[in-house]
Amino acid sequence: MRVAGRTDAGVHATAQVVSLDVAPGRPATDPLRLRQSVNGLLPHDVAVRKVTLAPDGFDARTHALSRTYDYRVLAAPPSPLRRSRTFQHMGPPLDRAALDACAAACVGQHDFTAFTPSGTDHVFFHRTVLQCQWRDEADEMVLRIEANAFLRHMVRVIVGTMLECGRGRRPVDDFTALLEGAPRSAAGPTALPHALTLVGVRYG
């Protein structure tokens, strides 16, 4: 069994993809029966929404061209009902222009060493970000970021550092300089995991 993307503990996924080999002719090759059977065994906070037959050799991880994440910030009075899915910003309003500038700077190929833990198994730190932008959804600000691949904690450190810029604690030029391979210690804090969701995986 292979999954399209690994996520940190506490991170959500609405579009995780799993590839699984089953023996030909077994009942498991009936997609509807397989979905019902697996959902009957899973805990309440995990569910299979769709099952399809894939071409021979399909691998959910290695065949993925990109992955997309959303990070949700509630820039309004706190909401207990949304506490498990949003980062609830308290304090003066965030500088939206600074956040937008940081997001625009992320697009393209960069060295994201500053945005992953120093103690890592990664040996290559360049990643290509295909889109990165903030949008408004009612009283929430949502960062959507798509890349060919992500480093461990990469999105969460990007968000944590962007929020420092949004609070006026760090200039945008400083954020941009981090994309040239600065050490992890130069970037901001790792944002909390519960506001991050894997929302898409793209294949050819």
Short mmCIF file of N, CA, C and O in Angstrom, two decimals, residues 20-146:
data_model
loop_
_atom_site.label_atom_id
_atom_site.label_comp_id
_atom_site.label_asym_id
_atom_site.label_seq_id
_atom_site.Cartn_x
_atom_site.Cartn_y
_atom_site.Cartn_z
N LEU A 20 -3.25 0.30 -3.88
CA LEU A 20 -3.23 -0.99 -3.19
C LEU A 20 -3.33 -2.10 -4.23
O LEU A 20 -4.17 -2.06 -5.13
N ASP A 21 -2.44 -3.08 -4.13
CA ASP A 21 -2.48 -4.24 -5.02
C ASP A 21 -3.41 -5.30 -4.44
O ASP A 21 -3.33 -5.61 -3.25
N VAL A 22 -4.30 -5.83 -5.27
CA VAL A 22 -5.19 -6.91 -4.85
C VAL A 22 -5.08 -8.04 -5.86
O VAL A 22 -4.77 -7.82 -7.03
N ALA A 23 -5.33 -9.26 -5.41
CA ALA A 23 -5.23 -10.42 -6.30
C ALA A 23 -6.35 -10.40 -7.32
O ALA A 23 -7.50 -10.10 -6.98
N PRO A 24 -6.08 -10.70 -8.58
CA PRO A 24 -7.13 -10.71 -9.62
C PRO A 24 -8.26 -11.68 -9.27
O PRO A 24 -8.02 -12.76 -8.74
N GLY A 25 -9.48 -11.25 -9.54
CA GLY A 25 -10.62 -12.12 -9.33
C GLY A 25 -11.15 -12.16 -7.92
O GLY A 25 -12.20 -12.75 -7.66
N ARG A 26 -10.45 -11.53 -6.98
CA ARG A 26 -10.92 -11.51 -5.60
C ARG A 26 -12.07 -10.52 -5.47
O ARG A 26 -12.18 -9.56 -6.24
N PRO A 27 -12.96 -10.70 -4.46
CA PRO A 27 -14.06 -9.75 -4.27
C PRO A 27 -13.58 -8.30 -4.11
O PRO A 27 -14.30 -7.37 -4.42
N ALA A 28 -12.34 -8.15 -3.66
CA ALA A 28 -11.82 -6.79 -3.44
C ALA A 28 -11.72 -6.00 -4.73
O ALA A 28 -11.58 -4.79 -4.71
N THR A 29 -11.75 -6.69 -5.89
CA THR A 29 -11.67 -5.95 -7.15
C THR A 29 -12.99 -5.29 -7.52
O THR A 29 -13.08 -4.58 -8.52
N ASP A 30 -14.03 -5.51 -6.75
CA ASP A 30 -15.30 -4.80 -6.91
C ASP A 30 -15.17 -3.50 -6.12
O ASP A 30 -15.17 -3.53 -4.88
N PRO A 31 -15.02 -2.35 -6.78
CA PRO A 31 -14.75 -1.10 -6.05
C PRO A 31 -15.78 -0.78 -4.97
O PRO A 31 -15.40 -0.35 -3.87
N LEU A 32 -17.07 -0.98 -5.24
CA LEU A 32 -18.09 -0.64 -4.26
C LEU A 32 -17.97 -1.52 -3.03
O LEU A 32 -18.01 -1.03 -1.89
N ARG A 33 -17.78 -2.82 -3.23
CA ARG A 33 -17.64 -3.74 -2.09
C ARG A 33 -16.39 -3.43 -1.28
O ARG A 33 -16.40 -3.48 -0.04
N LEU A 34 -15.30 -3.09 -1.98
CA LEU A 34 -14.06 -2.77 -1.28
C LEU A 34 -14.24 -1.52 -0.43
O LEU A 34 -13.82 -1.48 0.73
N ARG A 35 -14.87 -0.49 -0.98
CA ARG A 35 -15.07 0.74 -0.21
C ARG A 35 -15.91 0.47 1.03
O ARG A 35 -15.59 0.92 2.14
N GLN A 36 -16.99 -0.28 0.88
CA GLN A 36 -17.86 -0.59 2.02
C GLN A 36 -17.13 -1.41 3.07
O GLN A 36 -17.26 -1.17 4.27
N SER A 37 -16.33 -2.38 2.61
CA SER A 37 -15.62 -3.25 3.55
C SER A 37 -14.57 -2.47 4.35
O SER A 37 -14.47 -2.60 5.57
N VAL A 38 -13.80 -1.63 3.64
CA VAL A 38 -12.74 -0.88 4.32
C VAL A 38 -13.35 0.13 5.29
O VAL A 38 -12.88 0.28 6.43
N ASN A 39 -14.40 0.82 4.88
CA ASN A 39 -15.03 1.80 5.77
C ASN A 39 -15.60 1.15 7.02
O ASN A 39 -15.71 1.78 8.07
N GLY A 40 -15.99 -0.13 6.91
CA GLY A 40 -16.49 -0.83 8.08
C GLY A 40 -15.41 -1.13 9.11
O GLY A 40 -15.72 -1.43 10.27
N LEU A 41 -14.15 -1.05 8.69
CA LEU A 41 -13.03 -1.36 9.58
C LEU A 41 -12.30 -0.11 10.09
O LEU A 41 -11.58 -0.20 11.09
N LEU A 42 -12.49 1.01 9.42
CA LEU A 42 -11.74 2.21 9.76
C LEU A 42 -12.29 2.91 10.99
O LEU A 42 -13.49 2.82 11.29
N PRO A 43 -11.44 3.67 11.71
CA PRO A 43 -11.94 4.49 12.83
C PRO A 43 -12.83 5.61 12.31
O PRO A 43 -12.83 5.91 11.11
N HIS A 44 -13.55 6.27 13.20
CA HIS A 44 -14.58 7.24 12.81
C HIS A 44 -14.01 8.47 12.11
O HIS A 44 -14.73 9.16 11.39
N ASP A 45 -12.72 8.76 12.30
CA ASP A 45 -12.16 9.98 11.71
C ASP A 45 -11.44 9.73 10.39
O ASP A 45 -10.74 10.62 9.88
N VAL A 46 -11.60 8.55 9.81
CA VAL A 46 -11.02 8.23 8.50
C VAL A 46 -12.09 7.54 7.66
O VAL A 46 -12.83 6.70 8.17
N ALA A 47 -12.18 7.91 6.37
CA ALA A 47 -13.16 7.28 5.50
C ALA A 47 -12.64 7.21 4.08
O ALA A 47 -11.95 8.12 3.61
N VAL A 48 -12.97 6.13 3.39
CA VAL A 48 -12.69 6.00 1.97
C VAL A 48 -13.89 6.54 1.22
O VAL A 48 -15.02 6.08 1.41
N ARG A 49 -13.67 7.53 0.35
CA ARG A 49 -14.77 8.17 -0.36
C ARG A 49 -14.98 7.60 -1.75
O ARG A 49 -16.08 7.68 -2.31
N LYS A 50 -13.93 7.05 -2.35
CA LYS A 50 -14.05 6.55 -3.72
C LYS A 50 -13.00 5.48 -3.96
O LYS A 50 -11.86 5.59 -3.48
N VAL A 51 -13.37 4.43 -4.70
CA VAL A 51 -12.43 3.39 -5.09
C VAL A 51 -12.55 3.19 -6.60
O VAL A 51 -13.66 3.09 -7.14
N THR A 52 -11.41 3.16 -7.28
CA THR A 52 -11.40 2.91 -8.72
C THR A 52 -10.28 1.93 -9.04
O THR A 52 -9.29 1.84 -8.29
N LEU A 53 -10.41 1.22 -10.15
CA LEU A 53 -9.35 0.34 -10.62
C LEU A 53 -8.33 1.17 -11.38
O LEU A 53 -8.68 1.98 -12.24
N ALA A 54 -7.06 0.98 -11.07
CA ALA A 54 -5.98 1.76 -11.68
C ALA A 54 -5.19 0.88 -12.64
O ALA A 54 -5.24 -0.34 -12.55
N PRO A 55 -4.46 1.50 -13.56
CA PRO A 55 -3.61 0.72 -14.47
C PRO A 55 -2.56 -0.07 -13.70
O PRO A 55 -2.15 0.32 -12.60
N ASP A 56 -2.12 -1.17 -14.26
CA ASP A 56 -1.06 -1.96 -13.63
C ASP A 56 0.17 -1.10 -13.39
O ASP A 56 0.58 -0.31 -14.25
N GLY A 57 0.75 -1.24 -12.20
CA GLY A 57 1.96 -0.51 -11.87
C GLY A 57 1.73 0.87 -11.30
O GLY A 57 2.69 1.56 -10.94
N PHE A 58 0.47 1.30 -11.18
CA PHE A 58 0.20 2.64 -10.65
C PHE A 58 0.67 2.75 -9.21
O PHE A 58 0.41 1.87 -8.38
N ASP A 59 1.36 3.82 -8.90
CA ASP A 59 1.86 4.08 -7.55
C ASP A 59 1.40 5.48 -7.13
O ASP A 59 1.78 6.47 -7.76
N ALA A 60 0.60 5.55 -6.10
CA ALA A 60 0.00 6.83 -5.68
C ALA A 60 1.06 7.87 -5.35
O ALA A 60 0.83 9.07 -5.54
N ARG A 61 2.21 7.43 -4.87
CA ARG A 61 3.23 8.39 -4.46
C ARG A 61 4.14 8.81 -5.62
O ARG A 61 4.27 9.99 -5.93
N THR A 62 4.75 7.83 -6.27
CA THR A 62 5.75 8.17 -7.27
C THR A 62 5.15 8.73 -8.56
O THR A 62 5.82 9.45 -9.30
N HIS A 63 3.89 8.43 -8.84
CA HIS A 63 3.26 8.94 -10.06
C HIS A 63 2.59 10.31 -9.87
O HIS A 63 2.09 10.88 -10.84
N ALA A 64 2.57 10.80 -8.66
CA ALA A 64 1.96 12.11 -8.42
C ALA A 64 2.84 13.22 -9.01
O ALA A 64 4.06 13.24 -8.79
N LEU A 65 2.23 14.13 -9.74
CA LEU A 65 2.95 15.26 -10.33
C LEU A 65 3.03 16.44 -9.38
O LEU A 65 3.98 17.22 -9.42
N SER A 66 2.01 16.61 -8.54
CA SER A 66 2.01 17.70 -7.56
C SER A 66 1.02 17.38 -6.46
O SER A 66 0.14 16.53 -6.61
N ARG A 67 1.18 18.10 -5.36
CA ARG A 67 0.26 18.01 -4.23
C ARG A 67 -0.13 19.43 -3.83
O ARG A 67 0.68 20.35 -3.96
N THR A 68 -1.35 19.59 -3.33
CA THR A 68 -1.86 20.92 -2.96
C THR A 68 -2.36 20.89 -1.52
O THR A 68 -3.08 19.96 -1.12
N TYR A 69 -1.99 21.92 -0.77
CA TYR A 69 -2.40 22.06 0.62
C TYR A 69 -3.11 23.40 0.84
O TYR A 69 -2.78 24.39 0.18
N ASP A 70 -4.03 23.42 1.77
CA ASP A 70 -4.65 24.66 2.27
C ASP A 70 -4.28 24.84 3.73
O ASP A 70 -4.33 23.86 4.51
N TYR A 71 -3.94 26.08 4.11
CA TYR A 71 -3.76 26.42 5.52
C TYR A 71 -4.75 27.52 5.85
O TYR A 71 -4.76 28.58 5.20
N ARG A 72 -5.59 27.29 6.85
CA ARG A 72 -6.71 28.18 7.15
C ARG A 72 -6.43 29.01 8.41
O ARG A 72 -6.12 28.46 9.47
N VAL A 73 -6.57 30.33 8.26
CA VAL A 73 -6.37 31.27 9.36
C VAL A 73 -7.68 32.01 9.61
O VAL A 73 -8.23 32.64 8.70
N LEU A 74 -8.17 31.92 10.81
CA LEU A 74 -9.38 32.65 11.20
C LEU A 74 -8.95 34.00 11.77
O LEU A 74 -8.45 34.07 12.89
N ALA A 75 -9.11 35.06 10.99
CA ALA A 75 -8.71 36.40 11.41
C ALA A 75 -9.94 37.15 11.88
O ALA A 75 -10.32 38.19 11.34
N ALA A 76 -10.59 36.60 12.90
CA ALA A 76 -11.85 37.14 13.42
C ALA A 76 -11.97 36.68 14.87
O ALA A 76 -11.08 35.98 15.37
N PRO A 77 -13.04 37.08 15.57
CA PRO A 77 -13.20 36.56 16.92
C PRO A 77 -13.13 35.04 16.95
O PRO A 77 -13.55 34.37 16.01
N PRO A 78 -12.55 34.46 18.00
CA PRO A 78 -12.38 33.00 18.06
C PRO A 78 -13.69 32.25 17.89
O PRO A 78 -14.76 32.73 18.27
N SER A 79 -13.59 31.06 17.29
CA SER A 79 -14.76 30.20 17.09
C SER A 79 -14.45 28.81 17.65
O SER A 79 -13.66 28.07 17.04
N PRO A 80 -15.03 28.44 18.77
CA PRO A 80 -14.79 27.09 19.31
C PRO A 80 -15.16 25.99 18.32
O PRO A 80 -14.51 24.94 18.29
N LEU A 81 -16.17 26.21 17.48
CA LEU A 81 -16.60 25.19 16.54
C LEU A 81 -15.57 24.94 15.44
O LEU A 81 -15.59 23.89 14.80
N ARG A 82 -14.70 25.93 15.20
CA ARG A 82 -13.70 25.78 14.14
C ARG A 82 -12.29 25.66 14.70
O ARG A 82 -11.31 25.71 13.96
N ARG A 83 -12.18 25.43 15.97
CA ARG A 83 -10.87 25.38 16.62
C ARG A 83 -10.01 24.23 16.09
O ARG A 83 -8.79 24.34 16.05
N SER A 84 -10.64 23.14 15.66
CA SER A 84 -9.87 21.98 15.21
C SER A 84 -9.43 22.07 13.75
O SER A 84 -8.67 21.23 13.28
N ARG A 85 -9.90 23.10 13.01
CA ARG A 85 -9.58 23.18 11.58
C ARG A 85 -8.97 24.52 11.16
O ARG A 85 -8.63 24.69 10.00
N THR A 86 -8.85 25.48 12.09
CA THR A 86 -8.28 26.78 11.73
C THR A 86 -7.26 27.22 12.77
O THR A 86 -7.35 26.85 13.95
N PHE A 87 -6.30 28.04 12.31
CA PHE A 87 -5.43 28.75 13.23
C PHE A 87 -6.14 30.06 13.57
O PHE A 87 -6.47 30.84 12.67
N GLN A 88 -6.39 30.31 14.84
CA GLN A 88 -7.21 31.45 15.23
C GLN A 88 -6.29 32.61 15.65
O GLN A 88 -5.73 32.61 16.75
N HIS A 89 -6.15 33.56 14.72
CA HIS A 89 -5.27 34.71 14.94
C HIS A 89 -5.92 35.69 15.90
O HIS A 89 -7.08 36.05 15.76
N MET A 90 -5.14 36.10 16.91
CA MET A 90 -5.62 37.12 17.84
C MET A 90 -4.66 38.30 17.77
O MET A 90 -3.48 38.12 17.59
N GLY A 91 -5.19 39.49 17.91
CA GLY A 91 -4.33 40.66 17.85
C GLY A 91 -4.74 41.57 16.70
O GLY A 91 -5.78 41.38 16.07
N PRO A 92 -3.89 42.56 16.40
CA PRO A 92 -4.20 43.50 15.32
C PRO A 92 -4.36 42.77 13.99
O PRO A 92 -3.83 41.67 13.82
N PRO A 93 -5.08 43.37 13.04
CA PRO A 93 -5.25 42.74 11.73
C PRO A 93 -3.90 42.45 11.06
O PRO A 93 -2.95 43.22 11.20
N LEU A 94 -3.85 41.36 10.34
CA LEU A 94 -2.64 40.99 9.61
C LEU A 94 -2.48 41.88 8.38
O LEU A 94 -3.46 42.31 7.78
N ASP A 95 -1.25 42.16 8.02
CA ASP A 95 -0.93 42.97 6.83
C ASP A 95 -1.10 42.08 5.61
O ASP A 95 -0.21 41.28 5.27
N ARG A 96 -2.24 42.22 4.92
CA ARG A 96 -2.53 41.34 3.81
C ARG A 96 -1.56 41.55 2.65
O ARG A 96 -1.18 40.59 1.96
N ALA A 97 -1.13 42.77 2.42
CA ALA A 97 -0.19 43.03 1.33
C ALA A 97 1.12 42.29 1.57
O ALA A 97 1.73 41.75 0.63
N ALA A 98 1.57 42.24 2.80
CA ALA A 98 2.80 41.52 3.13
C ALA A 98 2.62 40.02 2.91
O ALA A 98 3.51 39.35 2.36
N LEU A 99 1.48 39.49 3.33
CA LEU A 99 1.22 38.07 3.13
C LEU A 99 1.17 37.72 1.64
O LEU A 99 1.72 36.70 1.21
N ASP A 100 0.52 38.57 0.85
CA ASP A 100 0.43 38.32 -0.59
C ASP A 100 1.81 38.37 -1.25
O ASP A 100 2.12 37.58 -2.15
N ALA A 101 2.65 39.29 -0.80
CA ALA A 101 4.00 39.41 -1.37
C ALA A 101 4.83 38.18 -1.04
O ALA A 101 5.59 37.68 -1.89
N CYS A 102 4.70 37.68 0.17
CA CYS A 102 5.43 36.46 0.56
C CYS A 102 4.97 35.28 -0.28
O CYS A 102 5.79 34.47 -0.75
N ALA A 103 3.66 35.17 -0.48
CA ALA A 103 3.12 34.06 -1.27
C ALA A 103 3.64 34.12 -2.71
O ALA A 103 4.05 33.11 -3.28
N ALA A 104 3.64 35.30 -3.29
CA ALA A 104 4.12 35.46 -4.67
C ALA A 104 5.59 35.08 -4.79
O ALA A 104 6.02 34.50 -5.79
N ALA A 105 6.37 35.38 -3.75
CA ALA A 105 7.80 35.08 -3.78
C ALA A 105 8.08 33.58 -3.78
O ALA A 105 9.12 33.13 -4.27
N CYS A 106 7.15 32.80 -3.25
CA CYS A 106 7.35 31.35 -3.15
C CYS A 106 7.25 30.65 -4.50
O CYS A 106 7.78 29.54 -4.67
N VAL A 107 6.54 31.23 -5.45
CA VAL A 107 6.30 30.56 -6.73
C VAL A 107 7.60 30.42 -7.51
O VAL A 107 8.40 31.36 -7.60
N GLY A 108 7.83 29.24 -8.06
CA GLY A 108 9.05 28.94 -8.80
C GLY A 108 9.90 27.94 -8.05
O GLY A 108 9.49 27.38 -7.03
N GLN A 109 11.09 27.69 -8.57
CA GLN A 109 12.00 26.75 -7.91
C GLN A 109 12.92 27.50 -6.96
O GLN A 109 13.57 28.48 -7.34
N HIS A 110 12.96 27.03 -5.72
CA HIS A 110 13.78 27.67 -4.69
C HIS A 110 14.42 26.60 -3.80
O HIS A 110 14.01 25.44 -3.81
N ASP A 111 15.39 27.04 -3.02
CA ASP A 111 16.01 26.19 -2.01
C ASP A 111 15.28 26.43 -0.69
O ASP A 111 15.39 27.50 -0.10
N PHE A 112 14.51 25.42 -0.23
CA PHE A 112 13.67 25.57 0.95
C PHE A 112 14.32 25.00 2.22
O PHE A 112 13.61 24.58 3.14
N THR A 113 15.65 25.02 2.29
CA THR A 113 16.35 24.52 3.47
C THR A 113 15.85 25.20 4.74
O THR A 113 15.73 24.56 5.80
N ALA A 114 15.54 26.50 4.67
CA ALA A 114 15.12 27.24 5.86
C ALA A 114 13.76 26.79 6.37
O ALA A 114 13.40 27.11 7.51
N PHE A 115 13.02 26.04 5.55
CA PHE A 115 11.64 25.71 5.90
C PHE A 115 11.44 24.24 6.23
O PHE A 115 10.33 23.72 6.13
N THR A 116 12.49 23.57 6.65
CA THR A 116 12.38 22.17 7.08
C THR A 116 13.34 21.97 8.24
O THR A 116 14.35 22.68 8.36
N PRO A 117 13.06 21.03 9.14
CA PRO A 117 13.94 20.83 10.30
C PRO A 117 15.39 20.54 9.89
O PRO A 117 15.64 19.90 8.86
N SER A 118 16.33 21.01 10.72
CA SER A 118 17.74 20.81 10.42
C SER A 118 18.10 19.33 10.44
O SER A 118 18.88 18.86 9.61
N GLY A 119 17.54 18.58 11.39
CA GLY A 119 17.77 17.15 11.46
C GLY A 119 16.83 16.43 10.51
O GLY A 119 15.69 16.13 10.88
N THR A 120 17.25 16.19 9.28
CA THR A 120 16.37 15.63 8.26
C THR A 120 17.12 14.62 7.41
O THR A 120 18.36 14.67 7.31
N ASP A 121 16.38 13.73 6.79
CA ASP A 121 16.97 12.76 5.87
C ASP A 121 17.06 13.32 4.45
O ASP A 121 17.66 12.70 3.56
N HIS A 122 16.48 14.48 4.22
CA HIS A 122 16.52 15.08 2.88
C HIS A 122 17.96 15.45 2.51
O HIS A 122 18.73 15.93 3.35
N VAL A 123 18.31 15.25 1.25
CA VAL A 123 19.62 15.66 0.75
C VAL A 123 19.48 16.69 -0.38
O VAL A 123 20.46 17.31 -0.78
N PHE A 124 18.28 16.85 -0.88
CA PHE A 124 17.99 17.81 -1.95
C PHE A 124 16.86 18.70 -1.47
O PHE A 124 15.79 18.21 -1.12
N PHE A 125 17.09 20.01 -1.43
CA PHE A 125 16.15 20.93 -0.81
C PHE A 125 15.45 21.86 -1.79
O PHE A 125 14.69 22.72 -1.38
N HIS A 126 15.72 21.69 -3.07
CA HIS A 126 15.02 22.50 -4.07
C HIS A 126 13.65 21.88 -4.37
O HIS A 126 13.54 20.68 -4.58
N ARG A 127 12.64 22.72 -4.37
CA ARG A 127 11.30 22.31 -4.73
C ARG A 127 10.71 23.37 -5.66
O ARG A 127 11.10 24.55 -5.60
N THR A 128 9.77 22.95 -6.51
CA THR A 128 9.14 23.89 -7.44
C THR A 128 7.71 24.13 -6.99
O THR A 128 6.89 23.20 -6.98
N VAL A 129 7.41 25.36 -6.59
CA VAL A 129 6.06 25.74 -6.17
C VAL A 129 5.31 26.25 -7.40
O VAL A 129 5.75 27.19 -8.06
N LEU A 130 4.21 25.61 -7.71
CA LEU A 130 3.43 25.92 -8.91
C LEU A 130 2.42 27.03 -8.67
O LEU A 130 2.10 27.79 -9.58
N GLN A 131 1.86 27.08 -7.48
CA GLN A 131 0.96 28.18 -7.11
C GLN A 131 1.05 28.40 -5.61
O GLN A 131 1.26 27.46 -4.84
N CYS A 132 0.90 29.64 -5.20
CA CYS A 132 0.90 29.99 -3.78
C CYS A 132 0.19 31.32 -3.64
O CYS A 132 0.69 32.35 -4.12
N GLN A 133 -0.96 31.32 -3.03
CA GLN A 133 -1.71 32.57 -2.90
C GLN A 133 -2.70 32.48 -1.73
O GLN A 133 -3.20 31.41 -1.40
N TRP A 134 -2.94 33.64 -1.15
CA TRP A 134 -3.95 33.77 -0.10
C TRP A 134 -5.27 34.14 -0.75
O TRP A 134 -5.31 34.93 -1.69
N ARG A 135 -6.36 33.59 -0.22
CA ARG A 135 -7.70 33.98 -0.67
C ARG A 135 -8.58 34.11 0.56
O ARG A 135 -8.28 33.59 1.64
N ASP A 136 -9.69 34.83 0.39
CA ASP A 136 -10.64 35.03 1.49
C ASP A 136 -11.82 34.08 1.34
O ASP A 136 -12.38 33.94 0.23
N GLU A 137 -12.19 33.44 2.42
CA GLU A 137 -13.41 32.64 2.49
C GLU A 137 -14.18 33.10 3.72
O GLU A 137 -13.88 32.68 4.83
N ALA A 138 -15.14 33.99 3.50
CA ALA A 138 -15.88 34.61 4.61
C ALA A 138 -14.86 35.26 5.55
O ALA A 138 -14.09 36.11 5.13
N ASP A 139 -14.83 34.83 6.82
CA ASP A 139 -13.92 35.46 7.78
C ASP A 139 -12.60 34.69 7.92
O ASP A 139 -11.84 34.92 8.85
N GLU A 140 -12.32 33.79 6.99
CA GLU A 140 -11.07 33.03 7.01
C GLU A 140 -10.16 33.46 5.88
O GLU A 140 -10.62 33.81 4.79
N MET A 141 -8.85 33.44 6.14
CA MET A 141 -7.84 33.62 5.12
C MET A 141 -7.20 32.26 4.87
O MET A 141 -6.79 31.59 5.82
N VAL A 142 -7.15 31.85 3.61
CA VAL A 142 -6.68 30.51 3.28
C VAL A 142 -5.49 30.60 2.34
O VAL A 142 -5.57 31.20 1.26
N LEU A 143 -4.37 30.02 2.76
CA LEU A 143 -3.22 29.93 1.88
C LEU A 143 -3.31 28.61 1.12
O LEU A 143 -3.36 27.54 1.72
N ARG A 144 -3.34 28.69 -0.20
CA ARG A 144 -3.29 27.48 -1.04
C ARG A 144 -1.91 27.42 -1.70
O ARG A 144 -1.47 28.37 -2.35
N ILE A 145 -1.25 26.28 -1.54
CA ILE A 145 0.08 26.10 -2.09
C ILE A 145 0.17 24.75 -2.77
O ILE A 145 -0.21 23.72 -2.20
N GLU A 146 0.65 24.75 -4.01
CA GLU A 146 0.83 23.53 -4.80
C GLU A 146 2.28 23.45 -5.21
O GLU A 146 2.86 24.43 -5.67
#
